[in-house]
């Protein structure tokens, strides 16, 4: 894999984060690279779309509302300067094929607008770029107002950002922050695992009762 996975860029507010995402998309399209923007929901995909319209950047939105044109949009997504905004589920099972010009410009640039609760989903998203030896890059944009960060982020990250006295629109980008975010995701995954395990235990109790009742009924 020749894809370059950059450290997360962390902003204080969502507004600063989305402005930075829109600015980065403008820069990447000017460099002739195709861009895939991964979002966690239809609302966020439409928000990013509105921001790009204001900057007059031509783009396609792939979400649950566009399923007829999905394969067609994904097939176009590897052309130079093409911007595709997608939710997690969109475009699965269709490879994004790069044109020679896109490959020379640096391949598909993947931008994640938020970290997901599951690391697996993040890795799937990163894996849309840099397929079969293609060049590419991936970067996640995160804000302290994101759900995952609000609920599970260690306090010290917010303290570090306060100490640095970041100006409006400035971000923090460090491997320590990226690994802290991954630890937060791990915590969420463990919680979810615990919930599923408990559910299975309840189901086993119900099942043994079912067996007794059905056996009696059969007799």
PDB file of C-alpha atoms in Angstrom:
ATOM      1  CA  UNK A   1       0.000   0.000   0.000  1.00  0.00           C
ATOM      2  CA  UNK A   2       1.529   3.299  -1.096  1.00  0.00           C
ATOM      3  CA  UNK A   3      -1.259   5.433   0.419  1.00  0.00           C
ATOM      4  CA  UNK A   4      -0.123   8.125   2.858  1.00  0.00           C
ATOM      5  CA  UNK A   5      -2.266   8.131   6.029  1.00  0.00           C
ATOM      6  CA  UNK A   6      -1.872  11.512   7.725  1.00  0.00           C
ATOM      7  CA  UNK A   7      -2.461  12.250  11.412  1.00  0.00           C
ATOM      8  CA  UNK A   8      -5.896  13.636  12.289  1.00  0.00           C
ATOM      9  CA  UNK A   9      -6.384  17.395  12.219  1.00  0.00           C
ATOM     10  CA  UNK A  10      -8.182  18.442  15.392  1.00  0.00           C
ATOM     11  CA  UNK A  11     -10.109  21.736  15.655  1.00  0.00           C
ATOM     12  CA  UNK A  12     -11.873  23.332  18.579  1.00  0.00           C
ATOM     13  CA  UNK A  13     -15.267  23.798  16.937  1.00  0.00           C
ATOM     14  CA  UNK A  14     -17.276  22.082  14.208  1.00  0.00           C
ATOM     15  CA  UNK A  15     -17.527  25.330  12.261  1.00  0.00           C
ATOM     16  CA  UNK A  16     -13.719  25.640  12.039  1.00  0.00           C
ATOM     17  CA  UNK A  17     -13.439  21.974  11.083  1.00  0.00           C
ATOM     18  CA  UNK A  18     -15.929  22.165   8.190  1.00  0.00           C
ATOM     19  CA  UNK A  19     -14.372  25.406   6.896  1.00  0.00           C
ATOM     20  CA  UNK A  20     -10.979  23.654   6.880  1.00  0.00           C
ATOM     21  CA  UNK A  21     -12.471  20.641   5.043  1.00  0.00           C
ATOM     22  CA  UNK A  22     -13.992  22.889   2.351  1.00  0.00           C
ATOM     23  CA  UNK A  23     -10.705  24.840   1.927  1.00  0.00           C
ATOM     24  CA  UNK A  24      -8.702  21.606   1.626  1.00  0.00           C
ATOM     25  CA  UNK A  25     -11.104  20.278  -1.048  1.00  0.00           C
ATOM     26  CA  UNK A  26     -10.571  23.495  -3.043  1.00  0.00           C
ATOM     27  CA  UNK A  27      -6.754  23.068  -2.805  1.00  0.00           C
ATOM     28  CA  UNK A  28      -6.860  19.391  -3.819  1.00  0.00           C
ATOM     29  CA  UNK A  29      -9.103  19.971  -6.847  1.00  0.00           C
ATOM     30  CA  UNK A  30      -6.824  22.791  -7.989  1.00  0.00           C
ATOM     31  CA  UNK A  31      -3.929  20.298  -7.792  1.00  0.00           C
ATOM     32  CA  UNK A  32      -5.910  18.028 -10.172  1.00  0.00           C
ATOM     33  CA  UNK A  33      -6.599  15.266  -7.621  1.00  0.00           C
ATOM     34  CA  UNK A  34      -9.900  13.416  -7.301  1.00  0.00           C
ATOM     35  CA  UNK A  35     -11.386  13.782  -3.799  1.00  0.00           C
ATOM     36  CA  UNK A  36     -13.653  11.427  -1.843  1.00  0.00           C
ATOM     37  CA  UNK A  37     -15.264  12.998   1.232  1.00  0.00           C
ATOM     38  CA  UNK A  38     -16.489  10.439   3.773  1.00  0.00           C
ATOM     39  CA  UNK A  39     -19.337  11.586   6.053  1.00  0.00           C
ATOM     40  CA  UNK A  40     -21.181   9.853   8.902  1.00  0.00           C
ATOM     41  CA  UNK A  41     -24.717  10.901   7.917  1.00  0.00           C
ATOM     42  CA  UNK A  42     -26.894  12.256   5.117  1.00  0.00           C
ATOM     43  CA  UNK A  43     -27.208  15.611   7.005  1.00  0.00           C
ATOM     44  CA  UNK A  44     -23.434  16.108   7.089  1.00  0.00           C
ATOM     45  CA  UNK A  45     -23.074  15.139   3.416  1.00  0.00           C
ATOM     46  CA  UNK A  46     -25.647  17.827   2.551  1.00  0.00           C
ATOM     47  CA  UNK A  47     -23.918  20.394   4.787  1.00  0.00           C
ATOM     48  CA  UNK A  48     -20.557  19.803   3.034  1.00  0.00           C
ATOM     49  CA  UNK A  49     -22.374  19.985  -0.318  1.00  0.00           C
ATOM     50  CA  UNK A  50     -23.821  23.429   0.566  1.00  0.00           C
ATOM     51  CA  UNK A  51     -20.364  24.694   1.606  1.00  0.00           C
ATOM     52  CA  UNK A  52     -18.884  23.553  -1.727  1.00  0.00           C
ATOM     53  CA  UNK A  53     -21.738  25.192  -3.662  1.00  0.00           C
ATOM     54  CA  UNK A  54     -20.853  28.486  -1.944  1.00  0.00           C
ATOM     55  CA  UNK A  55     -17.248  28.016  -3.123  1.00  0.00           C
ATOM     56  CA  UNK A  56     -18.539  27.090  -6.628  1.00  0.00           C
ATOM     57  CA  UNK A  57     -16.916  23.635  -6.566  1.00  0.00           C
ATOM     58  CA  UNK A  58     -18.671  21.079  -8.795  1.00  0.00           C
ATOM     59  CA  UNK A  59     -19.327  17.828  -6.890  1.00  0.00           C
ATOM     60  CA  UNK A  60     -21.495  14.709  -6.613  1.00  0.00           C
ATOM     61  CA  UNK A  61     -23.338  13.649  -3.467  1.00  0.00           C
ATOM     62  CA  UNK A  62     -23.666   9.914  -2.860  1.00  0.00           C
ATOM     63  CA  UNK A  63     -26.158   9.104  -0.136  1.00  0.00           C
ATOM     64  CA  UNK A  64     -29.257   6.947   0.298  1.00  0.00           C
ATOM     65  CA  UNK A  65     -31.205   9.345  -1.941  1.00  0.00           C
ATOM     66  CA  UNK A  66     -29.002   8.720  -4.999  1.00  0.00           C
ATOM     67  CA  UNK A  67     -28.992   4.926  -5.290  1.00  0.00           C
ATOM     68  CA  UNK A  68     -30.017   4.820  -8.985  1.00  0.00           C
ATOM     69  CA  UNK A  69     -26.971   6.833 -10.060  1.00  0.00           C
ATOM     70  CA  UNK A  70     -24.608   5.319  -7.493  1.00  0.00           C
ATOM     71  CA  UNK A  71     -22.469   3.087  -9.742  1.00  0.00           C
ATOM     72  CA  UNK A  72     -22.281   5.844 -12.378  1.00  0.00           C
ATOM     73  CA  UNK A  73     -21.090   8.433  -9.797  1.00  0.00           C
ATOM     74  CA  UNK A  74     -18.473   6.035  -8.352  1.00  0.00           C
ATOM     75  CA  UNK A  75     -17.191   5.217 -11.850  1.00  0.00           C
ATOM     76  CA  UNK A  76     -16.578   8.961 -12.410  1.00  0.00           C
ATOM     77  CA  UNK A  77     -14.969   9.497  -8.982  1.00  0.00           C
ATOM     78  CA  UNK A  78     -11.385   8.787 -10.126  1.00  0.00           C
ATOM     79  CA  UNK A  79     -11.179  11.589 -12.693  1.00  0.00           C
ATOM     80  CA  UNK A  80      -8.929  14.625 -11.996  1.00  0.00           C
ATOM     81  CA  UNK A  81     -10.578  17.320  -9.873  1.00  0.00           C
ATOM     82  CA  UNK A  82     -13.762  15.256  -9.299  1.00  0.00           C
ATOM     83  CA  UNK A  83     -15.273  15.669  -5.829  1.00  0.00           C
ATOM     84  CA  UNK A  84     -17.533  12.929  -4.448  1.00  0.00           C
ATOM     85  CA  UNK A  85     -19.245  13.269  -1.076  1.00  0.00           C
ATOM     86  CA  UNK A  86     -20.368   9.916   0.327  1.00  0.00           C
ATOM     87  CA  UNK A  87     -21.931   8.410   3.448  1.00  0.00           C
ATOM     88  CA  UNK A  88     -20.453   5.154   4.827  1.00  0.00           C
ATOM     89  CA  UNK A  89     -22.785   2.841   2.970  1.00  0.00           C
ATOM     90  CA  UNK A  90     -22.595   4.601  -0.383  1.00  0.00           C
ATOM     91  CA  UNK A  91     -20.704   3.092  -3.296  1.00  0.00           C
ATOM     92  CA  UNK A  92     -19.736  -0.159  -1.590  1.00  0.00           C
ATOM     93  CA  UNK A  93     -18.553  -2.883  -3.919  1.00  0.00           C
ATOM     94  CA  UNK A  94     -17.523  -0.500  -6.706  1.00  0.00           C
ATOM     95  CA  UNK A  95     -13.840   0.317  -7.179  1.00  0.00           C
ATOM     96  CA  UNK A  96     -12.809   3.904  -7.863  1.00  0.00           C
ATOM     97  CA  UNK A  97     -10.570   3.629 -10.907  1.00  0.00           C
ATOM     98  CA  UNK A  98      -7.978   6.376 -11.369  1.00  0.00           C
ATOM     99  CA  UNK A  99      -7.150   7.939 -14.735  1.00  0.00           C
ATOM    100  CA  UNK A 100      -3.405   8.294 -15.576  1.00  0.00           C
ATOM    101  CA  UNK A 101      -3.658  12.085 -14.899  1.00  0.00           C
ATOM    102  CA  UNK A 102      -5.135  11.452 -11.427  1.00  0.00           C
ATOM    103  CA  UNK A 103      -2.410   8.935 -10.665  1.00  0.00           C
ATOM    104  CA  UNK A 104       0.306  11.423 -11.647  1.00  0.00           C
ATOM    105  CA  UNK A 105      -1.289  14.158  -9.492  1.00  0.00           C
ATOM    106  CA  UNK A 106      -1.040  11.923  -6.374  1.00  0.00           C
ATOM    107  CA  UNK A 107      -4.092   9.655  -6.582  1.00  0.00           C
ATOM    108  CA  UNK A 108      -7.379   9.747  -4.703  1.00  0.00           C
ATOM    109  CA  UNK A 109      -7.432  12.055  -1.668  1.00  0.00           C
ATOM    110  CA  UNK A 110      -9.724  10.743   1.032  1.00  0.00           C
ATOM    111  CA  UNK A 111     -11.107  13.198   3.590  1.00  0.00           C
ATOM    112  CA  UNK A 112     -13.033  11.927   6.621  1.00  0.00           C
ATOM    113  CA  UNK A 113     -15.225  14.637   8.191  1.00  0.00           C
ATOM    114  CA  UNK A 114     -15.443  12.794  11.526  1.00  0.00           C
ATOM    115  CA  UNK A 115     -14.051   9.730  13.305  1.00  0.00           C
ATOM    116  CA  UNK A 116     -16.566   6.892  13.519  1.00  0.00           C
ATOM    117  CA  UNK A 117     -17.292   5.000  16.691  1.00  0.00           C
ATOM    118  CA  UNK A 118     -15.693   1.933  15.126  1.00  0.00           C
ATOM    119  CA  UNK A 119     -12.086   1.806  13.890  1.00  0.00           C
ATOM    120  CA  UNK A 120     -13.156  -0.822  11.347  1.00  0.00           C
ATOM    121  CA  UNK A 121     -15.395   1.718   9.541  1.00  0.00           C
ATOM    122  CA  UNK A 122     -12.532   4.252   9.478  1.00  0.00           C
ATOM    123  CA  UNK A 123     -10.199   1.642   7.999  1.00  0.00           C
ATOM    124  CA  UNK A 124     -12.801   0.706   5.375  1.00  0.00           C
ATOM    125  CA  UNK A 125     -13.077   4.372   4.433  1.00  0.00           C
ATOM    126  CA  UNK A 126      -9.284   4.814   4.199  1.00  0.00           C
ATOM    127  CA  UNK A 127      -9.193   1.667   2.057  1.00  0.00           C
ATOM    128  CA  UNK A 128     -11.196   3.372  -0.719  1.00  0.00           C
ATOM    129  CA  UNK A 129      -7.942   5.152  -1.597  1.00  0.00           C
ATOM    130  CA  UNK A 130      -4.660   3.455  -2.523  1.00  0.00           C
ATOM    131  CA  UNK A 131      -6.251   0.315  -4.006  1.00  0.00           C
ATOM    132  CA  UNK A 132      -3.956  -2.303  -5.584  1.00  0.00           C
ATOM    133  CA  UNK A 133      -0.797  -0.221  -5.363  1.00  0.00           C
ATOM    134  CA  UNK A 134      -2.384   3.059  -6.506  1.00  0.00           C
ATOM    135  CA  UNK A 135      -1.038   6.253  -4.910  1.00  0.00           C
ATOM    136  CA  UNK A 136      -3.347   8.173  -2.572  1.00  0.00           C
ATOM    137  CA  UNK A 137      -3.743   9.845   0.811  1.00  0.00           C
ATOM    138  CA  UNK A 138      -6.214   9.881   3.681  1.00  0.00           C
ATOM    139  CA  UNK A 139      -6.870  12.365   6.458  1.00  0.00           C
ATOM    140  CA  UNK A 140      -9.544  12.727   9.110  1.00  0.00           C
ATOM    141  CA  UNK A 141     -10.809  16.088  10.339  1.00  0.00           C
ATOM    142  CA  UNK A 142     -12.041  16.107  13.924  1.00  0.00           C
ATOM    143  CA  UNK A 143     -13.472  18.754  16.282  1.00  0.00           C
ATOM    144  CA  UNK A 144     -13.819  18.738  20.069  1.00  0.00           C
ATOM    145  CA  UNK A 145     -17.585  19.103  19.491  1.00  0.00           C
ATOM    146  CA  UNK A 146     -17.893  15.739  17.680  1.00  0.00           C
ATOM    147  CA  UNK A 147     -19.911  13.092  19.546  1.00  0.00           C
ATOM    148  CA  UNK A 148     -17.007  10.686  19.968  1.00  0.00           C
ATOM    149  CA  UNK A 149     -14.738  13.455  21.265  1.00  0.00           C
ATOM    150  CA  UNK A 150     -17.312  14.910  23.653  1.00  0.00           C
ATOM    151  CA  UNK A 151     -18.105  11.580  25.263  1.00  0.00           C
ATOM    152  CA  UNK A 152     -14.813   9.691  25.262  1.00  0.00           C
ATOM    153  CA  UNK A 153     -11.937  12.088  24.632  1.00  0.00           C
ATOM    154  CA  UNK A 154      -9.395  12.494  27.429  1.00  0.00           C
ATOM    155  CA  UNK A 155      -9.534  15.946  29.045  1.00  0.00           C
ATOM    156  CA  UNK A 156      -5.840  16.532  28.406  1.00  0.00           C
ATOM    157  CA  UNK A 157      -6.360  17.049  24.661  1.00  0.00           C
ATOM    158  CA  UNK A 158      -8.737  19.961  25.339  1.00  0.00           C
ATOM    159  CA  UNK A 159      -6.256  21.302  27.939  1.00  0.00           C
ATOM    160  CA  UNK A 160      -3.354  21.078  25.467  1.00  0.00           C
ATOM    161  CA  UNK A 161      -5.409  22.992  22.895  1.00  0.00           C
ATOM    162  CA  UNK A 162      -6.211  25.689  25.478  1.00  0.00           C
ATOM    163  CA  UNK A 163      -2.540  25.977  26.481  1.00  0.00           C
ATOM    164  CA  UNK A 164      -1.434  26.339  22.873  1.00  0.00           C
ATOM    165  CA  UNK A 165      -3.823  29.304  22.590  1.00  0.00           C
ATOM    166  CA  UNK A 166      -4.934  28.341  19.082  1.00  0.00           C
ATOM    167  CA  UNK A 167      -6.327  31.123  16.952  1.00  0.00           C
ATOM    168  CA  UNK A 168      -9.581  30.826  14.986  1.00  0.00           C
ATOM    169  CA  UNK A 169      -9.196  28.083  12.351  1.00  0.00           C
ATOM    170  CA  UNK A 170      -5.892  26.705  13.695  1.00  0.00           C
ATOM    171  CA  UNK A 171      -5.610  22.981  14.312  1.00  0.00           C
ATOM    172  CA  UNK A 172      -3.484  20.526  16.280  1.00  0.00           C
ATOM    173  CA  UNK A 173      -1.962  17.630  14.332  1.00  0.00           C
ATOM    174  CA  UNK A 174       0.101  15.076  16.235  1.00  0.00           C
ATOM    175  CA  UNK A 175       0.461  11.280  16.413  1.00  0.00           C
ATOM    176  CA  UNK A 176      -0.292  11.457  20.169  1.00  0.00           C
ATOM    177  CA  UNK A 177      -3.722  12.983  19.407  1.00  0.00           C
ATOM    178  CA  UNK A 178      -4.440  10.387  16.702  1.00  0.00           C
ATOM    179  CA  UNK A 179      -3.607   7.516  19.087  1.00  0.00           C
ATOM    180  CA  UNK A 180      -5.773   9.118  21.829  1.00  0.00           C
ATOM    181  CA  UNK A 181      -8.699   9.180  19.400  1.00  0.00           C
ATOM    182  CA  UNK A 182      -8.110   5.510  18.558  1.00  0.00           C
ATOM    183  CA  UNK A 183      -8.107   4.664  22.277  1.00  0.00           C
ATOM    184  CA  UNK A 184     -11.446   6.493  22.624  1.00  0.00           C
ATOM    185  CA  UNK A 185     -12.825   4.412  19.733  1.00  0.00           C
ATOM    186  CA  UNK A 186     -11.558   1.253  21.434  1.00  0.00           C
ATOM    187  CA  UNK A 187     -13.483   2.242  24.570  1.00  0.00           C
ATOM    188  CA  UNK A 188     -16.706   2.636  22.553  1.00  0.00           C
ATOM    189  CA  UNK A 189     -16.117  -0.724  20.823  1.00  0.00           C
ATOM    190  CA  UNK A 190     -15.628  -2.429  24.219  1.00  0.00           C
ATOM    191  CA  UNK A 191     -18.879  -0.868  25.495  1.00  0.00           C
ATOM    192  CA  UNK A 192     -20.760  -2.087  22.434  1.00  0.00           C
ATOM    193  CA  UNK A 193     -19.238  -5.554  22.808  1.00  0.00           C
ATOM    194  CA  UNK A 194     -20.414  -5.639  26.458  1.00  0.00           C
ATOM    195  CA  UNK A 195     -23.954  -4.691  25.374  1.00  0.00           C
ATOM    196  CA  UNK A 196     -24.069  -7.460  22.742  1.00  0.00           C
ATOM    197  CA  UNK A 197     -22.674 -10.011  25.201  1.00  0.00           C
ATOM    198  CA  UNK A 198     -25.324  -9.163  27.815  1.00  0.00           C
ATOM    199  CA  UNK A 199     -28.044  -9.343  25.169  1.00  0.00           C
ATOM    200  CA  UNK A 200     -26.874 -12.825  24.188  1.00  0.00           C
ATOM    201  CA  UNK A 201     -26.987 -13.937  27.840  1.00  0.00           C
ATOM    202  CA  UNK A 202     -30.617 -12.759  28.111  1.00  0.00           C
ATOM    203  CA  UNK A 203     -31.420 -14.490  24.843  1.00  0.00           C
ATOM    204  CA  UNK A 204     -29.953 -17.781  26.124  1.00  0.00           C
ATOM    205  CA  UNK A 205     -32.263 -17.639  29.168  1.00  0.00           C
ATOM    206  CA  UNK A 206     -35.256 -17.007  26.892  1.00  0.00           C
ATOM    207  CA  UNK A 207     -34.151 -19.841  24.636  1.00  0.00           C
ATOM    208  CA  UNK A 208     -33.967 -22.438  27.422  1.00  0.00           C
ATOM    209  CA  UNK A 209     -37.493 -21.392  28.497  1.00  0.00           C
ATOM    210  CA  UNK A 210     -38.685 -21.740  24.906  1.00  0.00           C
ATOM    211  CA  UNK A 211     -37.256 -25.242  24.688  1.00  0.00           C
ATOM    212  CA  UNK A 212     -39.116 -26.326  27.849  1.00  0.00           C
ATOM    213  CA  UNK A 213     -42.443 -24.880  26.626  1.00  0.00           C
ATOM    214  CA  UNK A 214     -42.127 -26.280  23.103  1.00  0.00           C
ATOM    215  CA  UNK A 215     -41.180 -29.699  24.462  1.00  0.00           C
ATOM    216  CA  UNK A 216     -44.320 -29.739  26.645  1.00  0.00           C
ATOM    217  CA  UNK A 217     -46.455 -28.535  23.789  1.00  0.00           C
ATOM    218  CA  UNK A 218     -45.076 -31.247  21.510  1.00  0.00           C
ATOM    219  CA  UNK A 219     -45.776 -33.939  24.142  1.00  0.00           C
TER     220      UNK A 219
END
